[in-house]
């Protein structure tokens, strides 16, 4: 609770595929030498100001750097095998947030919160969609992997019906996932589909501002509110101005402004040309999202609720954007697993940089602890409540974790598990068909761009034993399939 004994309002702004390096404030004096390697040359004035007002997590980690698993962990406080979301949700996969567990919003609803969700959810397996008259409309929204009816083999989009799947969220304006940024669609509380011809973050900010200002009675003004705003950009596509905020593109990233593409692709591990036609649009996504985030912050100020409102800016994973000649995510490199996490709560938290290895399972219990609901955290939540560390780090006796888990799962023979410590990134690749393993190890201090994989003999035995033991600990804690089957037990020290 806040100083007045009331629960604070909360706003979570969750753009997709927004990497940690892509925030302008990292180049300011206070933040220099915090990141591994250089930051991106992006313009983010609203995020920069927000960072100076809140706690900036410099080591927030996406345990499984793809959309659905991160969101499942965020909402549930549980690892993928416990929350039901071990892969990106799509038709034909049994990957969907469990209805029978108390999630973040279930707990908030019990103490009287009004709850809203706007934008991308991507937490449910697409199911047949029926209109209000009970007529079959289609599988989710009919969004397929290549956008064509001929490629109708992978259906991603989802209308989430009223009931347990919404986990007590009472204001709904959302969709599963749909990567057409200037022609988005949304389903409302009643399953009515709204198609929009506007860049999606702009429209979502409009709807968020309406919710915050309660322009149409979207919420009960006598109750605190918690609003989630899931923006799809800077997620791909980033192929043309038609995908992005054109004004931000022309002002900051067009060839007339930045003539040499290497000035944008400035990280020391960018190889090849895979991102040279992408990065201008990706960064204009970033700046466009920043602009809409600023509008949401202004609305909170306009309503004079800033001091009593927790605002969190976070993302589910990053984007390689040419590093190691890769695009997108689902790899253990810093550009993929490193995510923004900034929290502002003027009533309770002071600005600082925090190096806690924060993971998505920790967010739910930490926020619940922060607002005075520590006793309401379900016993089977696997994340840690770090709220006392946020409030009073000098008096907190909670030990910070020495590592964070990394998970790669896919529909194939290759699986990966690994660790990110304050110094090392270690990944074990297991081919379950050939029963072979491969270990990669990077020293992120000596090799901040992760260009040179070390041999195990390059580190001392104590460090090697620590890494093997830590990985075994996390796999057991996550009740992971690797722990269940004791995979790679010749190296991993299982409890």
Short mmCIF file of C-alpha atoms in Angstrom, two decimals:
data_model
loop_
_atom_site.label_atom_id
_atom_site.label_comp_id
_atom_site.label_asym_id
_atom_site.label_seq_id
_atom_site.Cartn_x
_atom_site.Cartn_y
_atom_site.Cartn_z
CA UNK A 1 0.00 0.00 0.00
CA UNK A 2 1.02 3.63 -0.32
CA UNK A 3 1.53 6.25 2.38
CA UNK A 4 -2.22 6.84 2.58
CA UNK A 5 -3.00 3.20 3.24
CA UNK A 6 -4.51 2.69 -0.22
CA UNK A 7 -3.54 0.33 -3.00
CA UNK A 8 -1.76 2.16 -5.81
CA UNK A 9 -2.87 2.20 -9.42
CA UNK A 10 -0.61 0.30 -11.83
CA UNK A 11 0.20 0.62 -15.52
CA UNK A 12 2.39 -1.92 -17.33
CA UNK A 13 3.58 -0.95 -20.81
CA UNK A 14 4.92 -4.01 -22.61
CA UNK A 15 6.25 -3.48 -26.14
CA UNK A 16 7.36 -6.65 -27.89
CA UNK A 17 10.93 -7.42 -28.99
CA UNK A 18 12.38 -4.27 -27.41
CA UNK A 19 16.00 -4.98 -26.50
CA UNK A 20 17.69 -3.58 -23.42
CA UNK A 21 20.36 -1.73 -25.42
CA UNK A 22 17.76 0.33 -27.31
CA UNK A 23 17.22 3.12 -24.78
CA UNK A 24 18.90 6.47 -25.15
CA UNK A 25 19.70 7.11 -21.49
CA UNK A 26 22.48 4.49 -21.50
CA UNK A 27 24.70 7.07 -23.18
CA UNK A 28 24.26 9.56 -20.31
CA UNK A 29 27.07 9.92 -17.76
CA UNK A 30 25.21 8.22 -14.89
CA UNK A 31 24.65 5.08 -16.95
CA UNK A 32 27.95 4.72 -18.77
CA UNK A 33 29.79 1.39 -18.40
CA UNK A 34 26.63 -0.31 -17.10
CA UNK A 35 25.88 -2.37 -20.21
CA UNK A 36 27.99 -5.08 -21.80
CA UNK A 37 29.11 -3.22 -24.89
CA UNK A 38 27.72 -0.05 -26.38
CA UNK A 39 24.09 1.04 -26.45
CA UNK A 40 22.04 1.71 -29.55
CA UNK A 41 21.95 5.24 -31.05
CA UNK A 42 18.22 5.67 -30.47
CA UNK A 43 16.12 8.68 -29.54
CA UNK A 44 13.90 7.88 -26.51
CA UNK A 45 13.33 11.12 -24.54
CA UNK A 46 10.28 9.86 -22.63
CA UNK A 47 11.90 6.61 -21.53
CA UNK A 48 15.04 8.57 -20.60
CA UNK A 49 13.10 10.94 -18.34
CA UNK A 50 11.15 8.02 -16.89
CA UNK A 51 14.39 6.16 -16.12
CA UNK A 52 15.69 9.15 -14.17
CA UNK A 53 12.54 8.98 -12.01
CA UNK A 54 12.53 5.24 -11.30
CA UNK A 55 14.60 2.14 -10.65
CA UNK A 56 16.44 0.97 -13.76
CA UNK A 57 17.24 -2.74 -13.82
CA UNK A 58 20.46 -3.18 -15.74
CA UNK A 59 20.40 -6.99 -15.71
CA UNK A 60 16.76 -7.95 -16.29
CA UNK A 61 16.72 -11.28 -18.14
CA UNK A 62 14.19 -12.99 -20.38
CA UNK A 63 14.49 -16.62 -19.26
CA UNK A 64 12.95 -17.91 -22.48
CA UNK A 65 13.26 -15.10 -25.04
CA UNK A 66 10.08 -15.57 -27.06
CA UNK A 67 6.72 -13.87 -26.62
CA UNK A 68 4.32 -16.31 -24.98
CA UNK A 69 6.60 -17.99 -22.40
CA UNK A 70 7.76 -14.62 -21.02
CA UNK A 71 4.17 -13.39 -20.73
CA UNK A 72 3.12 -16.64 -19.06
CA UNK A 73 5.85 -16.25 -16.45
CA UNK A 74 5.01 -12.57 -15.93
CA UNK A 75 1.34 -13.27 -15.30
CA UNK A 76 1.76 -16.43 -13.25
CA UNK A 77 5.04 -16.12 -11.33
CA UNK A 78 5.72 -19.71 -12.39
CA UNK A 79 8.14 -21.32 -14.83
CA UNK A 80 6.82 -22.56 -18.21
CA UNK A 81 6.12 -26.17 -17.24
CA UNK A 82 4.03 -24.99 -14.30
CA UNK A 83 2.02 -22.28 -16.06
CA UNK A 84 1.25 -24.17 -19.28
CA UNK A 85 3.09 -21.85 -21.68
CA UNK A 86 6.30 -23.59 -22.72
CA UNK A 87 6.19 -22.48 -26.39
CA UNK A 88 4.69 -19.62 -28.37
CA UNK A 89 0.94 -20.14 -28.45
CA UNK A 90 -0.51 -21.24 -31.78
CA UNK A 91 -3.10 -23.65 -33.12
CA UNK A 92 -1.95 -27.25 -32.90
CA UNK A 93 0.20 -26.70 -29.81
CA UNK A 94 -0.88 -27.40 -26.26
CA UNK A 95 0.69 -24.18 -25.05
CA UNK A 96 -1.77 -21.93 -23.23
CA UNK A 97 -1.90 -20.17 -19.88
CA UNK A 98 -3.54 -22.46 -17.35
CA UNK A 99 -7.00 -21.46 -16.24
CA UNK A 100 -6.80 -23.26 -12.88
CA UNK A 101 -4.03 -21.21 -11.25
CA UNK A 102 -4.25 -17.85 -9.50
CA UNK A 103 -2.37 -15.39 -11.67
CA UNK A 104 -1.36 -11.79 -11.01
CA UNK A 105 -4.73 -10.36 -12.01
CA UNK A 106 -6.67 -12.98 -10.03
CA UNK A 107 -4.95 -11.79 -6.85
CA UNK A 108 -5.54 -8.12 -7.69
CA UNK A 109 -9.22 -8.76 -8.39
CA UNK A 110 -9.67 -10.32 -4.94
CA UNK A 111 -8.63 -7.07 -3.25
CA UNK A 112 -10.83 -4.89 -5.43
CA UNK A 113 -8.79 -3.77 -8.43
CA UNK A 114 -10.37 -2.77 -11.72
CA UNK A 115 -8.36 -4.58 -14.38
CA UNK A 116 -7.77 -3.74 -18.03
CA UNK A 117 -5.85 -5.30 -20.90
CA UNK A 118 -5.18 -3.49 -24.18
CA UNK A 119 -3.27 -4.86 -27.16
CA UNK A 120 -1.19 -7.98 -27.73
CA UNK A 121 -1.74 -10.86 -25.29
CA UNK A 122 -0.39 -14.02 -27.01
CA UNK A 123 -1.09 -16.25 -24.04
CA UNK A 124 -3.78 -18.60 -25.33
CA UNK A 125 -3.96 -21.38 -27.87
CA UNK A 126 -6.24 -20.17 -30.70
CA UNK A 127 -9.70 -21.71 -30.45
CA UNK A 128 -12.78 -21.51 -32.66
CA UNK A 129 -14.28 -18.03 -32.44
CA UNK A 130 -18.03 -17.50 -32.37
CA UNK A 131 -19.85 -14.21 -32.70
CA UNK A 132 -22.47 -12.94 -30.25
CA UNK A 133 -25.18 -14.91 -32.03
CA UNK A 134 -23.23 -18.12 -31.67
CA UNK A 135 -22.19 -18.36 -35.31
CA UNK A 136 -18.75 -19.74 -36.09
CA UNK A 137 -16.41 -17.01 -37.28
CA UNK A 138 -13.06 -18.76 -37.51
CA UNK A 139 -9.99 -19.97 -35.70
CA UNK A 140 -8.96 -16.97 -33.66
CA UNK A 141 -8.67 -14.22 -36.23
CA UNK A 142 -7.48 -16.31 -39.14
CA UNK A 143 -3.92 -14.96 -38.97
CA UNK A 144 -1.47 -17.35 -40.53
CA UNK A 145 2.30 -17.47 -40.53
CA UNK A 146 2.78 -16.12 -44.04
CA UNK A 147 -0.38 -14.03 -44.15
CA UNK A 148 -2.00 -15.99 -46.95
CA UNK A 149 -4.91 -18.44 -47.02
CA UNK A 150 -2.68 -20.88 -48.88
CA UNK A 151 -0.33 -20.92 -45.90
CA UNK A 152 -3.09 -21.65 -43.43
CA UNK A 153 -1.09 -24.16 -41.46
CA UNK A 154 -0.06 -22.11 -38.43
CA UNK A 155 -2.78 -20.02 -36.82
CA UNK A 156 -1.54 -17.60 -34.19
CA UNK A 157 -4.26 -15.09 -33.46
CA UNK A 158 -6.74 -15.45 -30.65
CA UNK A 159 -9.93 -13.98 -29.28
CA UNK A 160 -9.91 -14.66 -25.55
CA UNK A 161 -13.48 -15.29 -24.41
CA UNK A 162 -14.94 -14.18 -21.11
CA UNK A 163 -14.34 -16.54 -18.24
CA UNK A 164 -11.30 -18.20 -16.68
CA UNK A 165 -9.02 -17.44 -19.63
CA UNK A 166 -9.17 -13.73 -18.83
CA UNK A 167 -8.15 -14.25 -15.21
CA UNK A 168 -10.60 -11.67 -13.85
CA UNK A 169 -9.66 -8.86 -16.26
CA UNK A 170 -12.87 -6.89 -16.66
CA UNK A 171 -11.96 -4.41 -19.42
CA UNK A 172 -10.84 -6.16 -22.60
CA UNK A 173 -9.53 -4.72 -25.88
CA UNK A 174 -7.05 -7.27 -27.09
CA UNK A 175 -5.91 -9.90 -29.58
CA UNK A 176 -3.51 -12.83 -29.66
CA UNK A 177 -0.81 -11.76 -32.07
CA UNK A 178 -1.06 -10.09 -35.47
CA UNK A 179 1.97 -8.54 -37.16
CA UNK A 180 0.32 -5.98 -39.43
CA UNK A 181 1.19 -2.86 -37.50
CA UNK A 182 -0.86 -0.28 -39.39
CA UNK A 183 -3.98 -2.41 -39.79
CA UNK A 184 -4.45 -3.98 -36.35
CA UNK A 185 -7.61 -5.49 -34.93
CA UNK A 186 -8.92 -6.01 -31.41
CA UNK A 187 -11.72 -7.90 -29.72
CA UNK A 188 -13.64 -6.09 -27.01
CA UNK A 189 -15.35 -7.36 -23.87
CA UNK A 190 -18.17 -8.87 -25.89
CA UNK A 191 -16.19 -10.53 -28.65
CA UNK A 192 -16.86 -7.79 -31.20
CA UNK A 193 -13.92 -7.36 -33.56
CA UNK A 194 -12.65 -3.82 -34.22
CA UNK A 195 -10.42 -3.29 -37.27
CA UNK A 196 -8.31 -0.13 -37.23
CA UNK A 197 -6.29 1.74 -39.85
CA UNK A 198 -3.70 3.29 -37.56
CA UNK A 199 -0.23 2.41 -36.29
CA UNK A 200 -1.04 0.02 -33.46
CA UNK A 201 0.96 1.68 -30.61
CA UNK A 202 -0.77 4.98 -31.34
CA UNK A 203 -4.21 3.38 -31.18
CA UNK A 204 -3.32 1.41 -28.03
CA UNK A 205 -2.06 4.58 -26.35
CA UNK A 206 -5.34 6.28 -27.31
CA UNK A 207 -7.32 3.46 -25.67
CA UNK A 208 -5.02 3.46 -22.60
CA UNK A 209 -5.51 7.21 -22.15
CA UNK A 210 -9.27 6.76 -22.41
CA UNK A 211 -9.09 4.05 -19.75
CA UNK A 212 -6.90 6.08 -17.41
CA UNK A 213 -9.16 9.14 -17.81
CA UNK A 214 -12.24 6.90 -17.68
CA UNK A 215 -13.83 8.75 -20.57
CA UNK A 216 -16.59 6.17 -21.07
CA UNK A 217 -16.89 4.58 -17.64
CA UNK A 218 -14.37 1.85 -18.42
CA UNK A 219 -13.61 1.38 -14.71
CA UNK A 220 -14.92 2.03 -11.23
CA UNK A 221 -13.41 5.28 -9.96
CA UNK A 222 -13.79 4.11 -6.37
CA UNK A 223 -11.37 1.24 -6.97
CA UNK A 224 -7.65 1.20 -7.82
CA UNK A 225 -6.87 0.06 -11.33
CA UNK A 226 -4.22 -2.04 -13.04
CA UNK A 227 -3.83 -1.65 -16.79
CA UNK A 228 -1.65 -3.69 -19.15
CA UNK A 229 -0.78 -2.20 -22.55
CA UNK A 230 0.77 -4.78 -24.88
CA UNK A 231 2.28 -3.09 -27.93
CA UNK A 232 3.44 -5.28 -30.81
CA UNK A 233 6.20 -3.00 -32.23
CA UNK A 234 9.16 -3.03 -32.23
CA UNK A 235 8.38 -6.63 -33.23
CA UNK A 236 8.93 -7.43 -36.91
CA UNK A 237 8.06 -6.66 -39.63
CA UNK A 238 10.42 -3.77 -40.06
CA UNK A 239 10.65 -3.70 -43.83
CA UNK A 240 9.36 -0.27 -44.82
CA UNK A 241 7.89 2.99 -43.58
CA UNK A 242 4.50 1.30 -43.94
CA UNK A 243 5.36 -0.78 -40.85
CA UNK A 244 6.45 1.98 -38.53
CA UNK A 245 6.09 5.52 -37.21
CA UNK A 246 6.91 7.37 -40.41
CA UNK A 247 7.45 10.71 -38.73
CA UNK A 248 10.07 9.27 -36.37
CA UNK A 249 11.71 7.46 -39.28
CA UNK A 250 12.06 10.61 -41.34
CA UNK A 251 13.21 12.73 -38.41
CA UNK A 252 15.85 10.45 -36.90
CA UNK A 253 16.74 7.41 -39.02
CA UNK A 254 16.18 8.00 -42.73
CA UNK A 255 19.15 7.95 -45.14
CA UNK A 256 18.97 11.74 -45.37
CA UNK A 257 19.61 11.95 -41.61
CA UNK A 258 21.90 8.93 -41.04
CA UNK A 259 23.85 8.34 -44.23
CA UNK A 260 26.13 5.54 -43.00
CA UNK A 261 24.20 2.48 -41.81
CA UNK A 262 27.16 1.45 -39.63
CA UNK A 263 26.38 4.44 -37.44
CA UNK A 264 23.14 2.64 -36.46
CA UNK A 265 24.57 -0.90 -36.43
CA UNK A 266 27.22 0.15 -33.93
CA UNK A 267 27.59 -2.95 -31.76
CA UNK A 268 30.92 -4.70 -32.07
CA UNK A 269 29.39 -8.06 -32.96
CA UNK A 270 27.38 -6.97 -36.00
CA UNK A 271 28.50 -9.11 -38.90
CA UNK A 272 27.14 -9.49 -42.41
CA UNK A 273 24.35 -7.45 -43.95
CA UNK A 274 21.26 -9.16 -42.60
CA UNK A 275 20.08 -6.05 -40.70
CA UNK A 276 21.16 -3.25 -43.02
CA UNK A 277 17.68 -2.94 -44.55
CA UNK A 278 15.92 -3.44 -41.19
CA UNK A 279 17.58 -1.30 -38.55
CA UNK A 280 16.21 2.08 -39.65
CA UNK A 281 12.67 0.77 -39.28
CA UNK A 282 13.39 -1.13 -36.03
CA UNK A 283 14.77 2.02 -34.41
CA UNK A 284 11.89 4.12 -35.68
CA UNK A 285 9.61 1.53 -34.05
CA UNK A 286 11.56 2.15 -30.82
CA UNK A 287 11.20 5.93 -31.01
CA UNK A 288 7.55 5.63 -32.02
CA UNK A 289 6.84 3.44 -28.99
CA UNK A 290 8.68 5.98 -26.83
CA UNK A 291 6.39 8.72 -28.13
CA UNK A 292 3.25 6.75 -27.23
CA UNK A 293 4.66 5.81 -23.83
CA UNK A 294 5.15 9.51 -23.19
CA UNK A 295 1.50 10.18 -23.98
CA UNK A 296 0.43 7.55 -21.45
CA UNK A 297 2.67 9.13 -18.80
CA UNK A 298 1.17 12.54 -19.60
CA UNK A 299 -2.33 11.14 -19.08
CA UNK A 300 -1.32 9.88 -15.63
CA UNK A 301 0.01 13.34 -14.82
CA UNK A 302 -3.15 15.01 -16.16
CA UNK A 303 -5.26 12.91 -13.80
CA UNK A 304 -3.02 13.95 -10.88
CA UNK A 305 -2.42 10.33 -9.86
CA UNK A 306 1.32 10.15 -10.58
CA UNK A 307 2.48 9.70 -6.98
CA UNK A 308 -0.02 6.91 -6.38
CA UNK A 309 0.59 5.04 -9.63
CA UNK A 310 3.20 2.34 -10.25
CA UNK A 311 4.35 2.43 -13.86
CA UNK A 312 6.46 -0.39 -15.29
CA UNK A 313 8.14 -0.33 -18.69
CA UNK A 314 9.28 -3.80 -19.75
CA UNK A 315 9.58 -6.16 -22.70
CA UNK A 316 9.44 -9.89 -23.32
CA UNK A 317 12.73 -10.28 -25.23
CA UNK A 318 15.09 -8.38 -27.46
CA UNK A 319 16.13 -8.54 -31.09
CA UNK A 320 19.54 -9.50 -32.46
CA UNK A 321 19.35 -6.85 -35.23
CA UNK A 322 22.48 -8.03 -37.03
CA UNK A 323 24.55 -9.09 -34.05
CA UNK A 324 26.19 -12.42 -34.94
CA UNK A 325 24.47 -11.90 -38.32
CA UNK A 326 21.11 -12.81 -36.75
CA UNK A 327 17.68 -11.24 -36.54
CA UNK A 328 14.91 -11.72 -33.98
CA UNK A 329 15.32 -13.70 -30.72
CA UNK A 330 15.30 -17.16 -29.07
CA UNK A 331 19.08 -17.28 -28.69
CA UNK A 332 21.17 -16.79 -25.53
CA UNK A 333 23.06 -13.68 -26.65
CA UNK A 334 22.73 -10.39 -24.77
CA UNK A 335 20.74 -8.71 -27.53
CA UNK A 336 18.09 -11.45 -27.23
CA UNK A 337 17.84 -12.15 -23.49
CA UNK A 338 18.50 -8.63 -22.18
CA UNK A 339 15.27 -6.69 -21.67
CA UNK A 340 14.21 -3.31 -20.28
CA UNK A 341 12.67 -3.23 -16.84
CA UNK A 342 12.10 0.18 -15.28
CA UNK A 343 9.69 0.81 -12.40
CA UNK A 344 8.52 4.18 -11.09
CA UNK A 345 6.54 4.57 -7.87
CA UNK A 346 7.08 8.10 -6.49
CA UNK A 347 5.24 7.32 -3.28
CA UNK A 348 7.69 4.59 -2.30
CA UNK A 349 10.75 4.11 -4.53
CA UNK A 350 13.78 6.30 -5.13
CA UNK A 351 15.71 6.45 -8.38
CA UNK A 352 18.74 4.21 -8.78
CA UNK A 353 20.35 1.62 -11.04
CA UNK A 354 19.78 -1.94 -9.81
CA UNK A 355 21.89 -4.89 -11.01
CA UNK A 356 19.55 -7.64 -9.73
CA UNK A 357 19.23 -10.53 -12.18
CA UNK A 358 15.48 -10.01 -12.37
CA UNK A 359 13.54 -12.67 -14.29
CA UNK A 360 9.88 -12.75 -15.39
CA UNK A 361 8.83 -15.17 -12.63
CA UNK A 362 9.95 -12.60 -10.05
CA UNK A 363 7.76 -9.76 -11.32
CA UNK A 364 4.40 -10.94 -9.98
CA UNK A 365 5.56 -11.67 -6.39
CA UNK A 366 7.71 -8.53 -6.28
CA UNK A 367 4.88 -6.23 -7.31
CA UNK A 368 2.43 -7.96 -4.97
CA UNK A 369 4.92 -7.54 -2.14
CA UNK A 370 5.46 -3.91 -3.06
CA UNK A 371 1.76 -3.05 -2.73
CA UNK A 372 1.30 -4.92 0.54
CA UNK A 373 -0.03 -8.26 -0.71
CA UNK A 374 2.88 -10.47 0.31
CA UNK A 375 0.56 -12.77 2.25
CA UNK A 376 -1.61 -13.21 -0.84
CA UNK A 377 1.16 -14.62 -3.04
CA UNK A 378 0.18 -18.24 -3.86
CA UNK A 379 2.41 -20.84 -2.23
CA UNK A 380 3.27 -22.46 -5.56
CA UNK A 381 4.60 -19.24 -7.10
CA UNK A 382 8.23 -19.94 -8.02
CA UNK A 383 9.52 -16.38 -8.35
CA UNK A 384 11.03 -14.36 -5.52
CA UNK A 385 9.53 -11.28 -3.86
CA UNK A 386 12.26 -8.65 -4.09
CA UNK A 387 10.07 -5.78 -2.93
CA UNK A 388 12.14 -5.15 0.21
CA UNK A 389 15.22 -4.79 -2.00
CA UNK A 390 13.40 -2.20 -4.09
CA UNK A 391 12.19 -0.23 -1.07
CA UNK A 392 15.21 -0.31 1.25
CA UNK A 393 18.27 -1.88 -0.39
CA UNK A 394 20.54 -0.77 2.43
CA UNK A 395 18.48 -2.66 5.02
CA UNK A 396 17.43 -5.63 2.91
CA UNK A 397 18.85 -9.03 3.87
CA UNK A 398 17.57 -10.86 0.79
CA UNK A 399 20.47 -12.43 -1.06
CA UNK A 400 20.55 -11.59 -4.73
CA UNK A 401 20.62 -14.60 -7.08
CA UNK A 402 23.99 -15.41 -8.59
CA UNK A 403 22.50 -16.63 -11.85
CA UNK A 404 19.38 -16.77 -14.01
CA UNK A 405 18.07 -19.69 -16.04
CA UNK A 406 18.01 -19.75 -19.85
CA UNK A 407 15.57 -22.01 -21.74
CA UNK A 408 15.30 -22.84 -25.42
CA UNK A 409 12.54 -25.22 -26.49
CA UNK A 410 11.35 -25.96 -30.00
CA UNK A 411 9.49 -28.61 -31.94
CA UNK A 412 12.58 -30.55 -32.94
CA UNK A 413 15.51 -32.55 -31.65
CA UNK A 414 17.58 -29.63 -30.33
CA UNK A 415 17.03 -28.37 -26.79
CA UNK A 416 19.11 -25.88 -24.83
CA UNK A 417 19.44 -24.95 -21.21
CA UNK A 418 21.85 -22.49 -19.72
CA UNK A 419 22.75 -19.79 -17.24
CA UNK A 420 23.38 -16.09 -17.24
CA UNK A 421 25.50 -14.97 -14.29
CA UNK A 422 26.91 -11.51 -13.61
CA UNK A 423 29.95 -12.58 -15.61
CA UNK A 424 29.25 -15.64 -17.73
CA UNK A 425 26.72 -16.94 -20.21
CA UNK A 426 26.76 -20.74 -20.47
CA UNK A 427 24.54 -22.78 -22.79
CA UNK A 428 24.32 -26.56 -23.12
CA UNK A 429 22.85 -27.80 -26.39
CA UNK A 430 21.44 -31.30 -26.35
CA UNK A 431 20.46 -33.25 -29.47
CA UNK A 432 17.99 -35.73 -28.03
CA UNK A 433 17.97 -37.78 -31.21
CA UNK A 434 21.73 -38.29 -31.49
CA UNK A 435 22.32 -38.00 -27.73
CA UNK A 436 25.13 -35.48 -28.25
CA UNK A 437 25.88 -32.31 -26.34
CA UNK A 438 27.71 -29.08 -27.02
CA UNK A 439 28.64 -26.47 -24.42
CA UNK A 440 29.22 -22.81 -25.19
CA UNK A 441 30.61 -20.41 -22.62
CA UNK A 442 31.13 -16.65 -22.86
CA UNK A 443 32.90 -14.27 -20.50
CA UNK A 444 30.69 -11.19 -20.75
CA UNK A 445 33.22 -8.95 -19.02
CA UNK A 446 36.30 -9.84 -21.04
CA UNK A 447 34.24 -10.46 -24.17
CA UNK A 448 31.20 -8.13 -23.95
CA UNK A 449 30.05 -8.91 -27.50
CA UNK A 450 30.27 -12.69 -26.96
CA UNK A 451 32.48 -13.27 -29.97
CA UNK A 452 34.65 -16.05 -28.55
CA UNK A 453 33.29 -19.22 -26.97
CA UNK A 454 35.56 -20.50 -24.21
CA UNK A 455 36.54 -24.10 -23.61
CA UNK A 456 35.70 -25.42 -20.17
CA UNK A 457 39.41 -25.74 -19.55
CA UNK A 458 39.71 -21.98 -19.87
CA UNK A 459 38.00 -21.46 -16.49
CA UNK A 460 39.03 -22.83 -13.12
CA UNK A 461 37.41 -25.92 -11.60
CA UNK A 462 35.63 -23.92 -8.91
CA UNK A 463 33.87 -21.77 -11.50
CA UNK A 464 33.00 -24.80 -13.62
CA UNK A 465 31.52 -26.57 -10.58
CA UNK A 466 29.56 -23.43 -9.65
CA UNK A 467 28.01 -23.18 -13.12
CA UNK A 468 27.11 -26.88 -13.18
CA UNK A 469 25.58 -26.72 -9.70
CA UNK A 470 23.64 -23.50 -10.36
CA UNK A 471 22.14 -24.92 -13.53
CA UNK A 472 21.06 -28.05 -11.69
CA UNK A 473 19.47 -25.91 -8.98
CA UNK A 474 17.42 -23.87 -11.44
CA UNK A 475 16.31 -26.86 -13.47
CA UNK A 476 15.02 -28.52 -10.31
CA UNK A 477 13.32 -25.31 -9.13
CA UNK A 478 11.61 -24.96 -12.52
CA UNK A 479 10.65 -28.65 -12.48
CA UNK A 480 12.08 -28.63 -15.96
CA UNK A 481 12.02 -31.60 -18.31
CA UNK A 482 15.82 -31.66 -18.15
CA UNK A 483 15.64 -32.19 -14.40
CA UNK A 484 12.92 -34.80 -14.78
CA UNK A 485 15.07 -36.79 -17.24
CA UNK A 486 18.46 -35.79 -15.79
CA UNK A 487 19.68 -34.70 -19.21
CA UNK A 488 23.42 -33.98 -19.52
CA UNK A 489 24.01 -35.29 -16.01
CA UNK A 490 27.66 -35.90 -16.84
CA UNK A 491 28.10 -32.14 -16.48
CA UNK A 492 25.05 -30.69 -14.70
CA UNK A 493 25.12 -31.18 -10.93
CA UNK A 494 21.50 -31.98 -10.13
CA UNK A 495 20.39 -31.74 -6.47
#
